[in-house]
Short mmCIF file of C-alpha atoms in Angstrom, two decimals:
data_model
loop_
_atom_site.label_atom_id
_atom_site.label_comp_id
_atom_site.label_asym_id
_atom_site.label_seq_id
_atom_site.Cartn_x
_atom_site.Cartn_y
_atom_site.Cartn_z
CA MET A 1012 -87.33 94.01 33.19
CA VAL A 1013 -83.37 93.35 32.80
CA ALA A 1014 -81.72 90.24 34.46
CA PRO A 1015 -77.92 89.84 34.15
CA CYS A 1016 -76.25 86.12 33.56
CA SER A 1017 -72.92 84.45 33.79
CA VAL A 1018 -72.99 81.49 31.86
CA ASN A 1019 -70.67 78.51 30.79
CA LEU A 1020 -72.17 78.54 27.09
CA LEU A 1021 -69.67 75.48 26.23
CA ARG A 1022 -66.87 72.86 27.86
CA ALA A 1023 -65.09 69.96 26.26
CA GLY A 1024 -61.76 68.03 26.50
CA GLY A 1025 -60.76 71.04 28.77
CA ALA A 1026 -61.37 74.00 26.33
CA GLU A 1027 -64.25 76.99 27.43
CA VAL A 1028 -66.03 79.54 26.57
CA SER A 1029 -67.76 81.65 28.85
CA ALA A 1030 -69.89 84.72 29.29
CA GLU A 1031 -71.80 87.55 31.14
CA GLY A 1032 -74.57 89.89 30.37
CA ASP A 1033 -77.54 90.94 30.73
CA VAL A 1034 -81.18 89.24 29.47
CA ALA A 1035 -84.10 91.74 29.08
CA GLY A 1036 -87.95 91.17 27.93
CA MET A 1037 -88.08 87.63 29.05
CA GLY A 1038 -90.77 86.47 28.35
CA SER A 1039 -91.70 88.18 25.25
CA ALA A 1040 -89.12 88.56 22.58
CA PRO A 1041 -86.17 88.61 24.93
CA ILE A 1042 -82.79 90.30 24.09
CA ALA A 1043 -79.80 88.74 25.46
CA ARG A 1044 -76.15 90.74 25.24
CA LEU A 1045 -73.06 88.91 26.19
CA GLU A 1046 -69.53 89.27 26.81
CA GLY A 1047 -67.54 86.10 26.76
CA LYS A 1048 -63.90 84.43 26.22
CA ILE A 1049 -62.79 81.84 24.43
CA GLY A 1050 -60.12 79.76 25.78
CA ALA A 1051 -56.93 77.82 24.26
CA MET A 1052 -57.98 75.14 22.40
CA PRO A 1053 -56.77 73.11 19.63
CA GLU A 1054 -58.55 73.50 16.01
CA LYS A 1055 -60.93 70.39 16.25
CA THR A 1056 -62.06 71.67 19.47
CA PHE A 1057 -62.53 74.77 18.34
CA LYS A 1058 -63.96 74.16 15.20
CA ALA A 1059 -66.76 71.58 17.13
CA LEU A 1060 -67.69 74.28 20.28
CA TRP A 1061 -67.75 77.77 18.03
CA PRO A 1062 -71.09 78.76 18.94
CA ALA A 1063 -73.42 78.39 15.43
CA ALA A 1064 -75.31 81.87 16.30
CA LEU A 1065 -71.48 84.05 15.88
CA ALA A 1066 -70.48 84.67 12.42
CA PRO A 1067 -72.25 81.32 10.98
CA GLN A 1068 -71.06 81.88 7.27
CA SER A 1069 -67.32 82.37 8.91
CA ARG A 1070 -67.53 79.36 11.22
CA ALA A 1071 -68.68 77.38 8.03
CA TRP A 1072 -65.51 78.51 5.98
CA ILE A 1073 -63.09 78.12 8.62
CA GLY A 1074 -64.82 74.70 9.23
CA GLN A 1075 -63.98 73.40 5.81
CA ARG A 1076 -59.98 75.25 5.51
CA LEU A 1077 -58.62 75.14 8.46
CA VAL A 1078 -56.95 71.97 9.09
CA ARG A 1079 -54.21 72.26 11.73
CA GLY A 1080 -53.54 74.83 14.12
CA GLN A 1081 -54.53 76.02 17.65
CA LEU A 1082 -56.55 78.97 19.20
CA GLN A 1083 -54.68 80.87 21.73
CA GLY A 1084 -57.64 82.32 23.22
CA GLY A 1085 -59.99 85.03 22.13
CA SER A 1086 -63.11 87.00 23.48
CA PHE A 1087 -66.51 88.49 21.83
CA GLN A 1088 -69.49 90.59 21.99
CA ALA A 1089 -72.83 89.44 20.87
CA ASP A 1090 -76.45 90.49 21.06
CA LEU A 1091 -79.06 87.86 20.43
CA ARG A 1092 -82.99 88.14 19.92
CA GLU A 1093 -85.49 85.56 19.49
CA ALA A 1094 -87.07 85.64 15.79
CA GLN A 1095 -90.30 84.17 15.13
CA GLY A 1096 -90.86 80.42 15.98
CA GLY A 1097 -88.47 80.70 19.09
CA SER A 1098 -85.21 79.90 16.92
CA VAL A 1099 -82.03 82.77 17.74
CA ARG A 1100 -81.20 85.67 15.68
CA ARG A 1101 -78.10 87.55 15.82
CA SER A 1102 -78.23 91.28 15.39
CA ALA A 1103 -74.84 92.22 16.23
CA SER A 1104 -71.86 90.66 17.16
CA ARG A 1105 -67.61 91.27 17.72
CA SER A 1106 -65.25 88.66 17.93
CA LEU A 1107 -61.08 88.78 17.93
CA LEU A 1108 -59.43 85.44 17.99
CA VAL A 1109 -55.65 84.76 17.78
CA GLY A 1110 -54.19 81.60 16.13
CA SER A 1111 -51.15 79.80 15.91
CA ASP A 1112 -49.31 77.38 14.02
CA LEU A 1113 -51.66 77.26 11.22
CA ALA A 1114 -52.35 75.20 8.16
CA LEU A 1115 -55.19 76.40 5.70
CA ALA A 1116 -56.41 74.82 2.23
CA LEU A 1117 -57.16 77.45 0.29
CA SER A 1118 -57.46 75.06 -2.89
CA ASP A 1119 -57.58 71.32 -3.49
CA ARG A 1120 -54.33 72.00 -5.69
CA TRP A 1121 -52.03 73.96 -3.77
CA PRO A 1122 -49.88 73.35 -0.93
CA ALA A 1123 -51.58 74.65 2.00
CA LEU A 1124 -51.07 78.26 3.94
CA GLU A 1125 -48.82 77.88 6.50
CA LEU A 1126 -49.41 80.70 9.08
CA PRO A 1127 -46.98 80.51 12.07
CA ARG A 1128 -49.62 83.47 13.63
CA ALA A 1129 -52.78 85.10 12.65
CA LEU A 1130 -55.36 87.24 13.60
CA ALA A 1131 -59.02 87.22 13.32
CA ARG A 1132 -61.47 89.60 13.49
CA LEU A 1133 -65.32 90.56 13.24
CA ASP A 1134 -66.91 93.83 14.15
CA GLY A 1135 -70.27 93.24 12.95
CA HIS A 1136 -69.79 94.99 9.54
CA THR A 1137 -66.19 93.37 8.22
CA PHE A 1138 -65.03 90.05 8.96
CA GLU A 1139 -60.84 90.39 8.45
CA VAL A 1140 -57.81 87.89 9.10
CA SER A 1141 -54.29 89.48 9.08
CA ALA A 1142 -51.23 87.22 9.03
CA PRO A 1143 -47.93 88.87 9.41
CA GLU A 1144 -45.91 86.17 7.81
CA GLY A 1145 -46.93 82.61 5.87
CA ALA A 1146 -45.77 80.50 3.48
CA PHE A 1147 -47.13 78.15 0.93
CA VAL A 1148 -44.80 75.01 1.23
CA ALA A 1149 -44.57 72.68 -1.74
CA SER A 1150 -43.81 68.77 -0.74
CA ASP A 1151 -40.37 69.03 -2.43
CA GLY A 1152 -39.47 72.43 0.06
CA ARG A 1153 -40.16 75.38 -2.04
CA ARG A 1154 -42.02 77.83 -0.40
CA ILE A 1155 -43.28 81.34 -1.34
CA GLY A 1156 -43.45 83.54 1.31
CA VAL A 1157 -46.90 85.15 2.16
CA LYS A 1158 -47.90 88.35 4.37
CA GLY A 1159 -50.93 90.13 3.86
CA ASN A 1160 -54.71 90.50 4.95
CA PHE A 1161 -58.28 88.93 3.73
CA SER A 1162 -61.46 91.05 4.43
CA VAL A 1163 -65.30 91.14 3.93
CA ASP A 1164 -68.14 93.45 4.22
CA MET A 1165 -70.39 91.62 6.06
CA GLN A 1166 -73.27 93.89 5.10
CA GLU A 1167 -72.72 93.04 1.38
CA PRO A 1168 -75.31 91.18 0.10
CA MET A 1169 -75.10 87.30 -1.08
CA PRO A 1170 -72.94 86.01 -2.41
CA ARG A 1171 -70.28 88.15 -0.91
CA THR A 1172 -66.75 89.36 -2.17
CA GLY A 1173 -63.55 88.37 -0.25
CA HIS A 1174 -60.74 91.26 -0.99
CA ILE A 1175 -56.79 89.96 -0.01
CA THR A 1176 -53.88 92.43 -0.09
CA ALA A 1177 -50.71 90.41 -0.19
CA LYS A 1178 -46.89 90.32 -0.37
CA MET A 1179 -45.10 87.60 -1.50
CA GLN A 1180 -41.84 86.05 -2.51
CA GLY A 1181 -40.56 83.31 -3.54
CA PRO A 1182 -39.64 80.71 -6.60
CA LEU A 1183 -41.15 81.29 -9.95
CA SER A 1184 -41.74 77.56 -10.92
CA LEU A 1185 -43.87 77.13 -7.78
CA ALA A 1186 -46.11 80.09 -8.34
CA LEU A 1187 -46.71 79.26 -11.52
CA GLU A 1188 -47.56 75.24 -10.60
CA MET A 1189 -50.44 77.43 -8.03
CA LEU A 1190 -51.58 79.73 -10.55
CA ALA A 1191 -51.70 77.01 -13.91
CA GLN A 1192 -54.68 75.19 -11.44
CA GLU A 1193 -58.43 76.61 -11.51
CA PRO A 1194 -59.93 79.21 -11.48
CA PHE A 1195 -56.39 81.19 -12.71
CA ASN A 1196 -55.71 79.19 -15.46
CA VAL A 1197 -53.19 81.39 -16.37
CA LEU A 1198 -50.65 78.47 -18.50
CA HIS A 1199 -54.08 77.33 -20.59
CA ASP A 1200 -52.74 76.27 -24.46
CA SER A 1201 -49.20 78.28 -23.55
CA GLY A 1202 -47.14 74.69 -23.56
CA LEU A 1203 -45.14 75.98 -20.46
CA ASN A 1204 -44.23 73.80 -18.33
CA PRO A 1205 -43.88 75.08 -15.01
CA ALA A 1206 -40.96 72.47 -13.53
CA THR A 1207 -38.89 73.57 -15.98
CA VAL A 1208 -38.67 77.21 -15.00
CA GLU A 1209 -36.58 79.03 -12.96
CA GLY A 1210 -35.92 82.34 -11.12
CA LYS A 1211 -37.37 84.24 -8.36
CA LEU A 1212 -40.84 86.13 -8.14
CA GLU A 1213 -41.84 89.26 -5.70
CA ALA A 1214 -45.56 90.34 -5.93
CA GLN A 1215 -47.72 93.04 -4.50
CA LEU A 1216 -51.37 92.00 -5.23
CA SER A 1217 -54.93 92.98 -4.77
CA LEU A 1218 -57.78 90.42 -5.41
CA ALA A 1219 -61.25 90.49 -5.40
CA LEU A 1220 -63.12 87.20 -6.01
CA PRO A 1221 -66.87 86.00 -4.66
CA LEU A 1222 -67.43 83.76 -1.72
CA GLN A 1223 -69.06 81.34 -3.64
CA HIS A 1224 -68.68 77.54 -4.72
CA VAL A 1225 -67.81 78.09 -8.18
CA VAL A 1226 -65.17 80.73 -9.50
CA THR A 1227 -64.10 81.73 -12.98
CA PRO A 1228 -61.53 84.01 -13.91
CA ALA A 1229 -64.09 86.06 -15.35
CA ASP A 1230 -65.10 86.69 -11.76
CA LEU A 1231 -62.09 87.52 -9.87
CA LYS A 1232 -60.68 91.33 -10.05
CA ILE A 1233 -56.61 91.64 -9.52
CA ASP A 1234 -54.14 94.50 -9.62
CA GLY A 1235 -50.78 94.66 -8.24
CA LYS A 1236 -47.14 94.68 -9.48
CA ALA A 1237 -44.66 91.40 -9.87
CA ARG A 1238 -40.78 91.28 -10.73
CA ILE A 1239 -39.09 88.06 -12.19
CA SER A 1240 -35.15 87.75 -11.56
CA ASP A 1241 -32.90 85.47 -13.06
CA GLY A 1242 -35.54 84.30 -15.02
CA ARG A 1243 -34.79 81.30 -17.12
CA LEU A 1244 -37.62 79.92 -19.51
CA PRO A 1245 -36.59 76.97 -21.95
CA GLN A 1246 -38.22 76.69 -25.17
CA VAL A 1247 -40.05 80.39 -25.60
CA PHE A 1248 -38.87 80.51 -28.96
CA PRO A 1249 -38.10 77.02 -30.02
CA PRO A 1250 -35.19 75.88 -30.06
CA TYR A 1251 -34.16 79.12 -27.74
CA ASP A 1252 -34.15 79.61 -24.18
CA VAL A 1253 -34.41 82.89 -22.14
CA ASN A 1254 -31.69 83.25 -19.57
CA GLY A 1255 -31.38 85.56 -16.75
CA ALA A 1256 -34.47 87.25 -17.22
CA ASN A 1257 -35.25 90.28 -15.38
CA ILE A 1258 -39.44 91.11 -16.03
CA VAL A 1259 -41.51 93.55 -14.46
CA LEU A 1260 -45.35 93.27 -14.50
CA SER A 1261 -48.14 95.33 -13.70
#
């Protein structure tokens, strides 16, 4: 037996999540196939209203890292099946979300990643977030421009791996301050103070890292190239400084 249905899944503060679809197998192991829309809402409402059955791990990650933003809208498709004990099991899902004026706290010690616009897509096999432009903005106004995407193979065994491809441009000092933090620790025992470094950085990077609570440098896989221009590194060979350096790393 197949029965059509139309429901408002959630509604609060003027925001709404609605769906239409079919329910089959009523009374035994019902299957619901739903297609829905997610209305515009601020980030706090979005985090509260995101249905737990739709990409729960992505929901948890965004709930932890998204500190500001506005959801412009979105859509989703989901196949839901009743599991043993009466709980709901998601067998497949697809969703598309468009956000604006976003801020993501990727690390407790990094500036927030500011994204004027971003697109998140889940197709059942891959979760991907793409951003045409963004920036890490330090409290003193220094900024590293960023554009790129983040993807996860949802069929990979846990812990899954996040893949990041990005292009970055900005002051070398801010980049070194960020890379000096966990889990990179690139300046460990170097004696170099990022605050005294000058220069511009341009980089293209591919980064793979396990999506787990604790990440060590050994867990990271990094590939790419970087160019440093107009670099000044004081006391590299005491008492001598390096001035006007142009360096290409790959």
